[in-house]
mmCIF file of C-alpha atoms and ligand atoms in Angstrom:
data_model
loop_
_atom_site.group_PDB
_atom_site.id
_atom_site.type_symbol
_atom_site.label_atom_id
_atom_site.label_comp_id
_atom_site.label_asym_id
_atom_site.label_seq_id
_atom_site.Cartn_x
_atom_site.Cartn_y
_atom_site.Cartn_z
ATOM 1 C CA ALA A 203 99.241 69.236 111.310
ATOM 2 C CA PRO A 204 103.051 69.240 111.340
ATOM 3 C CA PRO A 205 104.883 72.385 110.206
ATOM 4 C CA SER A 206 105.253 72.328 106.431
ATOM 5 C CA PRO A 207 105.811 74.858 103.639
ATOM 6 C CA LEU A 208 102.685 73.464 101.982
ATOM 7 C CA GLY A 209 100.664 74.209 105.114
ATOM 8 C CA ASP A 210 102.182 77.698 105.284
ATOM 9 C CA LEU A 211 101.209 78.303 101.668
ATOM 10 C CA LEU A 212 97.630 77.088 102.250
ATOM 11 C CA GLN A 213 97.305 79.368 105.292
ATOM 12 C CA THR A 214 98.557 82.265 103.192
ATOM 13 C CA ILE A 215 96.155 81.589 100.315
ATOM 14 C CA THR A 216 93.204 81.224 102.672
ATOM 15 C CA PHE A 217 94.120 84.432 104.548
ATOM 16 C CA ALA A 218 94.460 86.449 101.316
ATOM 17 C CA ALA A 219 91.219 85.013 99.844
ATOM 18 C CA GLU A 220 89.339 86.030 103.000
ATOM 19 C CA LYS A 221 90.859 89.535 102.949
ATOM 20 C CA HIS A 222 90.128 90.183 99.256
ATOM 21 C CA ILE A 223 86.664 88.569 99.450
ATOM 22 C CA HIS A 224 84.729 91.728 98.503
ATOM 23 C CA GLN A 225 87.164 92.972 95.852
ATOM 24 C CA ARG A 226 87.026 92.516 92.083
ATOM 25 C CA ARG A 227 89.492 93.200 89.257
ATOM 26 C CA LYS A 228 88.907 96.098 86.882
ATOM 27 C CA ASN A 229 87.797 93.980 83.933
ATOM 28 C CA ALA A 230 84.508 93.296 82.182
ATOM 29 C CA LEU A 231 84.107 89.937 83.950
ATOM 30 C CA LYS A 232 84.752 91.512 87.385
ATOM 31 C CA THR A 233 87.042 88.610 88.208
ATOM 32 C CA PRO A 234 87.496 87.893 91.941
ATOM 33 C CA TYR A 235 90.523 89.920 93.050
ATOM 34 C CA ILE A 236 92.278 86.908 94.626
ATOM 35 C CA ASN A 237 92.983 85.598 91.095
ATOM 36 C CA HIS A 238 95.594 88.380 90.833
ATOM 37 C CA PRO A 239 97.846 87.601 93.854
ATOM 38 C CA LEU A 240 97.506 83.877 93.130
ATOM 39 C CA GLY A 241 98.477 84.551 89.518
ATOM 40 C CA VAL A 242 101.523 86.536 90.647
ATOM 41 C CA ALA A 243 102.716 83.599 92.780
ATOM 42 C CA HIS A 244 101.942 81.264 89.839
ATOM 43 C CA ILE A 245 104.216 83.339 87.564
ATOM 44 C CA LEU A 246 107.010 83.175 90.151
ATOM 45 C CA TRP A 247 106.833 79.386 90.565
ATOM 46 C CA PHE A 248 106.021 78.252 87.008
ATOM 47 C CA GLU A 249 107.602 80.939 84.837
ATOM 48 C CA ALA A 250 110.466 82.298 86.948
ATOM 49 C CA GLY A 251 111.474 79.110 88.788
ATOM 50 C CA VAL A 252 111.235 80.802 92.198
ATOM 51 C CA GLU A 253 111.027 78.162 94.943
ATOM 52 C CA ASP A 254 111.491 80.368 98.012
ATOM 53 C CA ILE A 255 108.350 80.048 100.162
ATOM 54 C CA ALA A 256 108.591 83.508 101.782
ATOM 55 C CA THR A 257 108.720 85.098 98.312
ATOM 56 C CA LEU A 258 105.655 83.121 97.192
ATOM 57 C CA GLN A 259 103.833 84.105 100.407
ATOM 58 C CA GLY A 260 104.846 87.730 99.842
ATOM 59 C CA ALA A 261 103.347 87.514 96.339
ATOM 60 C CA ILE A 262 100.072 86.061 97.633
ATOM 61 C CA LEU A 263 99.819 88.780 100.309
ATOM 62 C CA HIS A 264 101.305 91.687 98.336
ATOM 63 C CA ASP A 265 98.070 93.702 97.973
ATOM 64 C CA THR A 266 96.433 92.868 101.346
ATOM 65 C CA VAL A 267 97.648 95.928 103.272
ATOM 66 C CA GLU A 268 97.316 98.330 100.320
ATOM 67 C CA ASP A 269 93.789 97.263 99.383
ATOM 68 C CA THR A 270 92.122 95.775 102.515
ATOM 69 C CA ASP A 271 91.949 96.364 106.292
ATOM 70 C CA THR A 272 94.991 94.113 106.853
ATOM 71 C CA THR A 273 97.776 95.573 109.028
ATOM 72 C CA PHE A 274 101.486 94.748 109.043
ATOM 73 C CA GLU A 275 101.103 93.689 112.709
ATOM 74 C CA GLU A 276 98.543 91.128 111.606
ATOM 75 C CA LEU A 277 100.846 89.799 108.882
ATOM 76 C CA GLU A 278 103.744 89.657 111.336
ATOM 77 C CA ARG A 279 101.644 87.637 113.787
ATOM 78 C CA HIS A 280 100.450 85.141 111.165
ATOM 79 C CA PHE A 281 103.413 84.884 108.812
ATOM 80 C CA GLY A 282 106.484 86.305 110.563
ATOM 81 C CA ALA A 283 109.012 89.047 109.928
ATOM 82 C CA GLU A 284 110.420 88.055 106.529
ATOM 83 C CA VAL A 285 107.088 87.692 104.724
ATOM 84 C CA THR A 286 105.884 90.936 106.327
ATOM 85 C CA ARG A 287 108.982 92.794 105.145
ATOM 86 C CA ILE A 288 108.441 91.641 101.558
ATOM 87 C CA VAL A 289 104.814 92.833 101.641
ATOM 88 C CA LYS A 290 105.892 96.133 103.196
ATOM 89 C CA GLU A 291 108.371 96.677 100.374
ATOM 90 C CA CYS A 292 105.569 96.098 97.858
ATOM 91 C CA THR A 293 103.046 98.404 99.578
ATOM 92 C CA ASP A 294 102.529 102.041 98.536
ATOM 93 C CA ASP A 295 102.039 104.682 101.246
ATOM 94 C CA LYS A 296 98.305 105.330 101.075
ATOM 95 C CA HIS A 297 98.728 108.784 102.659
ATOM 96 C CA LEU A 298 100.526 110.085 99.572
ATOM 97 C CA PRO A 299 98.786 111.349 96.415
ATOM 98 C CA LYS A 300 98.525 108.776 93.599
ATOM 99 C CA MET A 301 101.024 110.464 91.283
ATOM 100 C CA GLU A 302 103.591 110.735 94.086
ATOM 101 C CA ARG A 303 103.158 107.020 94.861
ATOM 102 C CA LYS A 304 103.803 106.175 91.229
ATOM 103 C CA ARG A 305 106.927 108.338 91.168
ATOM 104 C CA LEU A 306 108.194 106.690 94.355
ATOM 105 C CA GLN A 307 107.740 103.205 92.886
ATOM 106 C CA ILE A 308 110.181 104.162 90.132
ATOM 107 C CA GLU A 309 112.609 105.836 92.521
ATOM 108 C CA ASN A 310 112.575 103.071 95.171
ATOM 109 C CA ALA A 311 112.569 99.943 93.003
ATOM 110 C CA PRO A 312 116.388 99.660 92.679
ATOM 111 C CA HIS A 313 116.805 99.791 96.474
ATOM 112 C CA LYS A 314 114.403 96.957 97.284
ATOM 113 C CA SER A 315 115.408 93.463 98.410
ATOM 114 C CA ASP A 316 115.807 90.741 95.775
ATOM 115 C CA LYS A 317 112.645 89.009 97.012
ATOM 116 C CA ALA A 318 110.580 92.193 96.771
ATOM 117 C CA LYS A 319 111.970 92.826 93.259
ATOM 118 C CA LEU A 320 110.776 89.359 92.199
ATOM 119 C CA VAL A 321 107.256 90.071 93.493
ATOM 120 C CA LYS A 322 107.179 93.525 91.875
ATOM 121 C CA MET A 323 108.232 92.167 88.470
ATOM 122 C CA ALA A 324 105.668 89.337 88.559
ATOM 123 C CA ASP A 325 102.978 91.824 89.722
ATOM 124 C CA LYS A 326 103.652 94.087 86.748
ATOM 125 C CA ILE A 327 103.728 91.098 84.357
ATOM 126 C CA TYR A 328 100.269 90.049 85.568
ATOM 127 C CA ASN A 329 98.812 93.573 85.268
ATOM 128 C CA LEU A 330 100.380 94.247 81.862
ATOM 129 C CA ARG A 331 99.018 90.950 80.512
ATOM 130 C CA ASP A 332 95.572 91.945 81.829
ATOM 131 C CA LEU A 333 95.868 95.275 80.009
ATOM 132 C CA GLN A 334 96.943 93.491 76.802
ATOM 133 C CA LYS A 335 93.717 91.463 76.972
ATOM 134 C CA GLU A 336 91.370 94.416 77.561
ATOM 135 C CA ALA A 337 91.482 97.969 78.886
ATOM 136 C CA PRO A 338 89.574 98.489 82.156
ATOM 137 C CA GLU A 339 86.269 100.318 81.761
ATOM 138 C CA GLY A 340 86.806 104.053 81.245
ATOM 139 C CA TRP A 341 90.506 103.732 80.388
ATOM 140 C CA THR A 342 91.587 105.481 77.222
ATOM 141 C CA ARG A 343 94.204 103.967 74.919
ATOM 142 C CA GLU A 344 96.522 106.747 76.112
ATOM 143 C CA ARG A 345 96.100 105.773 79.766
ATOM 144 C CA VAL A 346 96.952 102.141 78.987
ATOM 145 C CA GLU A 347 100.030 103.296 77.052
ATOM 146 C CA GLU A 348 101.099 105.500 79.979
ATOM 147 C CA TYR A 349 100.760 102.504 82.306
ATOM 148 C CA PHE A 350 103.157 100.519 80.090
ATOM 149 C CA VAL A 351 105.702 103.378 80.100
ATOM 150 C CA TRP A 352 105.484 103.714 83.897
ATOM 151 C CA ALA A 353 105.632 99.962 84.559
ATOM 152 C CA LYS A 354 108.800 99.707 82.442
ATOM 153 C CA LYS A 355 110.481 102.380 84.548
ATOM 154 C CA VAL A 356 109.612 100.412 87.687
ATOM 155 C CA THR A 357 110.673 96.996 86.383
ATOM 156 C CA ASP A 358 113.894 98.391 84.869
ATOM 157 C CA GLY A 359 114.800 99.206 88.475
ATOM 158 C CA CYS A 360 114.194 95.569 89.465
ATOM 159 C CA LYS A 361 116.696 94.085 86.986
ATOM 160 C CA GLY A 362 119.470 91.724 88.034
ATOM 161 C CA VAL A 363 117.588 89.161 90.137
ATOM 162 C CA ASN A 364 115.779 86.937 87.588
ATOM 163 C CA GLY A 365 116.594 86.715 83.884
ATOM 164 C CA ARG A 366 113.415 84.802 83.064
ATOM 165 C CA LEU A 367 111.161 87.572 84.427
ATOM 166 C CA GLU A 368 113.268 90.168 82.621
ATOM 167 C CA ALA A 369 112.840 88.269 79.342
ATOM 168 C CA ILE A 370 109.061 88.021 79.826
ATOM 169 C CA LEU A 371 108.874 91.762 80.529
ATOM 170 C CA ALA A 372 111.029 92.560 77.478
ATOM 171 C CA GLY A 373 108.565 90.570 75.347
ATOM 172 C CA ILE A 374 105.566 92.386 76.823
ATOM 173 C CA TYR A 375 107.126 95.840 76.268
ATOM 174 C CA ALA A 376 108.189 94.903 72.716
ATOM 175 C CA LYS A 377 104.599 93.943 71.865
ATOM 176 C CA GLY A 378 103.075 96.866 73.774
ATOM 177 C CA PRO A 379 99.418 97.410 74.681
HETATM 178 P P1 NDP B 139 95.438 102.755 88.679
HETATM 179 O O1 NDP B 139 96.584 102.737 89.603
HETATM 180 O O2 NDP B 139 94.182 103.412 89.090
HETATM 181 O O3 NDP B 139 95.113 101.278 88.177
HETATM 182 C C1 NDP B 139 96.101 100.352 87.826
HETATM 183 C C2 NDP B 139 96.162 99.297 88.879
HETATM 184 O O4 NDP B 139 94.903 98.651 89.014
HETATM 185 C C3 NDP B 139 97.128 98.188 88.540
HETATM 186 O O5 NDP B 139 98.430 98.532 88.931
HETATM 187 C C4 NDP B 139 96.555 97.028 89.340
HETATM 188 O O6 NDP B 139 97.067 97.171 90.653
HETATM 189 C C5 NDP B 139 95.062 97.301 89.374
HETATM 190 N N1 NDP B 139 94.209 96.508 88.457
HETATM 191 C C6 NDP B 139 93.005 95.958 88.768
HETATM 192 N N2 NDP B 139 92.444 95.383 87.721
HETATM 193 C C7 NDP B 139 93.307 95.532 86.687
HETATM 194 C C8 NDP B 139 93.264 95.121 85.326
HETATM 195 N N3 NDP B 139 92.248 94.424 84.808
HETATM 196 N N4 NDP B 139 94.314 95.456 84.534
HETATM 197 C C9 NDP B 139 95.346 96.146 85.033
HETATM 198 N N5 NDP B 139 95.442 96.558 86.325
HETATM 199 C C10 NDP B 139 94.415 96.256 87.148
HETATM 200 O O7 NDP B 139 95.785 103.386 87.298
HETATM 201 P P2 NDP B 139 96.967 104.255 86.767
HETATM 202 O O8 NDP B 139 98.204 103.701 87.319
HETATM 203 O O9 NDP B 139 96.801 104.344 85.325
HETATM 204 O O10 NDP B 139 96.625 105.700 87.360
HETATM 205 C C11 NDP B 139 97.000 106.197 88.598
HETATM 206 C C12 NDP B 139 96.331 107.585 88.826
HETATM 207 O O11 NDP B 139 96.613 108.504 87.780
HETATM 208 C C13 NDP B 139 94.821 107.495 88.871
HETATM 209 O O12 NDP B 139 94.367 108.247 89.970
HETATM 210 C C14 NDP B 139 94.320 108.086 87.575
HETATM 211 O O13 NDP B 139 93.149 108.842 87.765
HETATM 212 C C15 NDP B 139 95.447 108.970 87.132
HETATM 213 N N6 NDP B 139 95.640 108.870 85.683
HETATM 214 C C16 NDP B 139 94.636 109.202 84.811
HETATM 215 C C17 NDP B 139 94.812 109.094 83.447
HETATM 216 C C18 NDP B 139 93.717 109.403 82.518
HETATM 217 O O14 NDP B 139 93.860 109.226 81.310
HETATM 218 N N7 NDP B 139 92.578 109.836 82.983
HETATM 219 C C19 NDP B 139 96.064 108.664 82.869
HETATM 220 C C20 NDP B 139 97.030 108.295 83.849
HETATM 221 C C21 NDP B 139 96.787 108.397 85.175
HETATM 222 P P3 NDP B 139 97.213 95.959 91.697
HETATM 223 O O15 NDP B 139 98.392 95.135 91.327
HETATM 224 O O16 NDP B 139 97.418 96.717 92.999
HETATM 225 O O17 NDP B 139 95.908 95.240 91.635
HETATM 226 ZN ZN1 ZN B 140 99.248 93.595 92.589
#
């Protein structure tokens, strides 16, 4: 097939689906995990008007290194330097304790590239909407509320790159969990 952004996108979706094959979301239905990265890219295209292919690929791949055996070398080989950099910017350091990772997300958000900020905002929108539908099993009301407070601190640091995502987030935080 000739080189095409559509082909690139299909390769990306297929790669991510294969990588997340054994993973499920933390909801009662145990939704296949791939629905999440696809949903994040869907938000970017349909709700934020983002047409940049590398950003959409970054969204589709954003949890592959954090949550599966995928390496950055592998991403680099398949999808090139720019897509890999976006994923890297959206990946927590697994060697750090969970609380430290959460603190670093807040601290680092303002210093990320515009493309990574877009993915991070859409990622939080997807997760916050999930939490508005139902709390994951074992989550107290308080834990859901804390997630909203933390997510706002992260997305506040991503402001200035897409007004539509900012408006969606403002609506979500106004409504709350
Ligand atoms: P987690 O980081 O454990 O879970 C939230 C993440 O799960 C989301 O960012 C999302 O990440 C993913 N996810 C999968 N399914 C869903 C879904 N249906 N809805 C929303 N998100 C989903 O939780 P916290 O951030 O709250 O906690 C981090 C740490 O702090 C944990 O170790 C926890 O034990 C501790 N903690 C405990 C509390 C308690 O009350 N016991 C309160 C607060 C924190 P992705 O985009 O990567 O899929
Ligand atoms: Zn995610």
